[in-house]
PDB file of C-alpha atoms in Angstrom:
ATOM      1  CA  UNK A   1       0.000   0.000   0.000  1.00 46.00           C
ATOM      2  CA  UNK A   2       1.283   3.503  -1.052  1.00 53.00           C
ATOM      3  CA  UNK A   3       1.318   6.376   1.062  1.00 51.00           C
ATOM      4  CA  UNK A   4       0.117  10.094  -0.277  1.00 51.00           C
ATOM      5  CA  UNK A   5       2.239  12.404   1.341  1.00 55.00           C
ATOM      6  CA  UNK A   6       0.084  15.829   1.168  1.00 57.00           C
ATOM      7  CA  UNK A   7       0.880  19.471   2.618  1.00 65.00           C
ATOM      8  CA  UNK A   8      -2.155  21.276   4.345  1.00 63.00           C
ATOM      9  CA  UNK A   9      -1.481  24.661   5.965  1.00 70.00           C
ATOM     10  CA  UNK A  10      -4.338  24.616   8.315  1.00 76.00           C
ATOM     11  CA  UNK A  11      -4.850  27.453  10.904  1.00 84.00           C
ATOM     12  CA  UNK A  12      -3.898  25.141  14.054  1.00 86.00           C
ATOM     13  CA  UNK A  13      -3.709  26.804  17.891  1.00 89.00           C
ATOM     14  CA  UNK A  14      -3.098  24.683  20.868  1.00 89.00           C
ATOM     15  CA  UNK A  15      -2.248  24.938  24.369  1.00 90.00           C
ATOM     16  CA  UNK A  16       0.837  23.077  26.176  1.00 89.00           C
ATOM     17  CA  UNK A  17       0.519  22.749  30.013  1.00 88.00           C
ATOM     18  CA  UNK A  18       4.094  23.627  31.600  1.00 84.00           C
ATOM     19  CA  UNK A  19       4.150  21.750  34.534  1.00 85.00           C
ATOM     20  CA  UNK A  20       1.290  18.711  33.150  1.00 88.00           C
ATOM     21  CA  UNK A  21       2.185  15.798  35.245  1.00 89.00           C
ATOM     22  CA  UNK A  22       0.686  13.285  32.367  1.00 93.00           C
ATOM     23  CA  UNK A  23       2.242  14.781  29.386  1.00 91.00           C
ATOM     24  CA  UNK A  24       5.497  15.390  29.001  1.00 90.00           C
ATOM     25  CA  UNK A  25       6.025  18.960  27.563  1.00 88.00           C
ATOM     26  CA  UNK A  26       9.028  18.473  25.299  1.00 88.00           C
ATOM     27  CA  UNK A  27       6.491  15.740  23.552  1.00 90.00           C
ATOM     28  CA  UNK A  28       4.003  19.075  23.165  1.00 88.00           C
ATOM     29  CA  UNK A  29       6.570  21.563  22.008  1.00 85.00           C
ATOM     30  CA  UNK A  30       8.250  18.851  19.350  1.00 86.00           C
ATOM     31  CA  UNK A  31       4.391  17.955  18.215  1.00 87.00           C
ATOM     32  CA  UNK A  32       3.563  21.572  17.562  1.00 84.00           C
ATOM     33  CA  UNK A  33       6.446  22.337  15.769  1.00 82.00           C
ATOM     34  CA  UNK A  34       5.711  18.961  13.353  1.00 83.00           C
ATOM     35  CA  UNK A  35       2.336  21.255  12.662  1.00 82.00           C
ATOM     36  CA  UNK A  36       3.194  24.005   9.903  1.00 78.00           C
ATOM     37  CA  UNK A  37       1.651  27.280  11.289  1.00 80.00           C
ATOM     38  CA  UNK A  38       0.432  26.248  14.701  1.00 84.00           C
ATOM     39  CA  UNK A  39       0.555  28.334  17.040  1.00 86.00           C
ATOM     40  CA  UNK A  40       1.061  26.817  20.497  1.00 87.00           C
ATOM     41  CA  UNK A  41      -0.184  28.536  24.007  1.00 88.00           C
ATOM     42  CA  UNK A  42       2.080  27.683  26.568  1.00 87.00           C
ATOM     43  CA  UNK A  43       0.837  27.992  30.044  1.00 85.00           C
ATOM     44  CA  UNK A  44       1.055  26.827  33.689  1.00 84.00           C
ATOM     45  CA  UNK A  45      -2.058  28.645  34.846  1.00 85.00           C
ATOM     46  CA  UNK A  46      -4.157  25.208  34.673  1.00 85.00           C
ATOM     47  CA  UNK A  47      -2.830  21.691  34.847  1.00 84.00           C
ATOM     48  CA  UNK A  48      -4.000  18.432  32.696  1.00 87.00           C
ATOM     49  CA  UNK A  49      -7.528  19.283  33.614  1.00 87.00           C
ATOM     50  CA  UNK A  50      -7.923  22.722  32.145  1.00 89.00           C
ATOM     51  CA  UNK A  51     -10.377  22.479  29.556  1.00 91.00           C
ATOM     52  CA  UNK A  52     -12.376  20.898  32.604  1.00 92.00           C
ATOM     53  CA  UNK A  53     -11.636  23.531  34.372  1.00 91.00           C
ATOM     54  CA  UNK A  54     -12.132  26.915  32.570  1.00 92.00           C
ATOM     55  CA  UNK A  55     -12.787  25.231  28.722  1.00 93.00           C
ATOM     56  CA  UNK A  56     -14.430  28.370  28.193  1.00 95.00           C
ATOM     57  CA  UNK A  57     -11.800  31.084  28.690  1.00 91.00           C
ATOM     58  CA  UNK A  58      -9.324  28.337  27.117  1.00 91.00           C
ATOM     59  CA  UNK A  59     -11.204  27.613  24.076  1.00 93.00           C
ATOM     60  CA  UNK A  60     -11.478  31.517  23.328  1.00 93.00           C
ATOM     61  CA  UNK A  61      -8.087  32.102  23.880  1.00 90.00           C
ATOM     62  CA  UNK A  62      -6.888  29.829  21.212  1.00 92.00           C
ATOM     63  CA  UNK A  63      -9.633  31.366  19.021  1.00 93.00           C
ATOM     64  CA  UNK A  64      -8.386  34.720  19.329  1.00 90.00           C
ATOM     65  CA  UNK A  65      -4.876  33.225  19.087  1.00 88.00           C
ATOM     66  CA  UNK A  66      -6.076  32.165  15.262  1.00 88.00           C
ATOM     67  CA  UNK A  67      -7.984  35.514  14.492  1.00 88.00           C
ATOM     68  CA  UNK A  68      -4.777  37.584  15.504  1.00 82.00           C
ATOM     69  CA  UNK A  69      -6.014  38.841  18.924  1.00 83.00           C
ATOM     70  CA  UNK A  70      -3.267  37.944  21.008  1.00 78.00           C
ATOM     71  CA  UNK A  71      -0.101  39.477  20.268  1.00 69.00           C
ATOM     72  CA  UNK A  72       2.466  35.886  18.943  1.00 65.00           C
ATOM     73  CA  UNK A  73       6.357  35.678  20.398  1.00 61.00           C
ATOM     74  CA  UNK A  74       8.433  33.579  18.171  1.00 54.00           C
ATOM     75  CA  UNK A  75      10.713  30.788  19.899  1.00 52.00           C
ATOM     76  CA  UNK A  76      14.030  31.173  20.005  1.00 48.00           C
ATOM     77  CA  UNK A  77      14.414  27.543  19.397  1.00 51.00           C
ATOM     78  CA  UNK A  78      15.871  26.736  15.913  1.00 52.00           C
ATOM     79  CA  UNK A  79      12.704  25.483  13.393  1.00 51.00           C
ATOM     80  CA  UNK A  80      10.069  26.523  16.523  1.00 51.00           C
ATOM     81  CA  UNK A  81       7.009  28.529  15.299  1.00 54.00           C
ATOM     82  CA  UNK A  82       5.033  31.357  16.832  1.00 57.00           C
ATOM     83  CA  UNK A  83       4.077  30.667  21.034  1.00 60.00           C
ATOM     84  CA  UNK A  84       2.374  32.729  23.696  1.00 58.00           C
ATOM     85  CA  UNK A  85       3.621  32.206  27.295  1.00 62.00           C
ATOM     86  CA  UNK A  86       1.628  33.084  30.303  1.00 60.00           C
ATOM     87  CA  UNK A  87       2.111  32.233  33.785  1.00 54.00           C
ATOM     88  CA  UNK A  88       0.112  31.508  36.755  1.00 56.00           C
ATOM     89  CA  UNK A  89      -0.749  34.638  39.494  1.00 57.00           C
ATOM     90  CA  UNK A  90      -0.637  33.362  42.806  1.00 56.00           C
ATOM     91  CA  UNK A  91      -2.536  35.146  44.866  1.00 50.00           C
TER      92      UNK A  91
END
């Protein structure tokens, strides 16, 4: 069986927990950058659980991510597309 390979630029946003204790972030970062054009939220202000936690606010940030709302950063890793960084306020 042949395999098509086929390029898609797709608008793609995501978000990568920091400190997730199920999945390892390097495995996030190294996913996203597989993705041409994704643009990759990377947070610790919610753990694994965070679209049960605040899905809302989550969902709509990686919307406005895609419709240029949010400012983008680009990585100063080598071959690493644009990313947004925000960190948890303790309070």
């Amino acid at each position: 069986m042949a395999f098509l390979s086929v390029s898609f630029q797709v608008p793609v946003a995501a978000v990568a927990y920091y400190e997730d204790m199920y999945v390892d972030f390097s495995m996030s970062e190294e996913t996203a950058n597989e993705i041409a054009g994704a643009r990759l939220w990377v947070t610790n202000e919610y753990m694994h659980s965070g679209l049960r936690e605040d899905g809302e606010r989550i969902f709509d940030y990686l919307l406005d991510l895609l419709n240029g709302k949010k400012p983008i950063y680009w990585s100063s890793r080598e071959n690493f597309g644009p990313v947004w960084f925000t960190e948890r306020q303790d309070t």
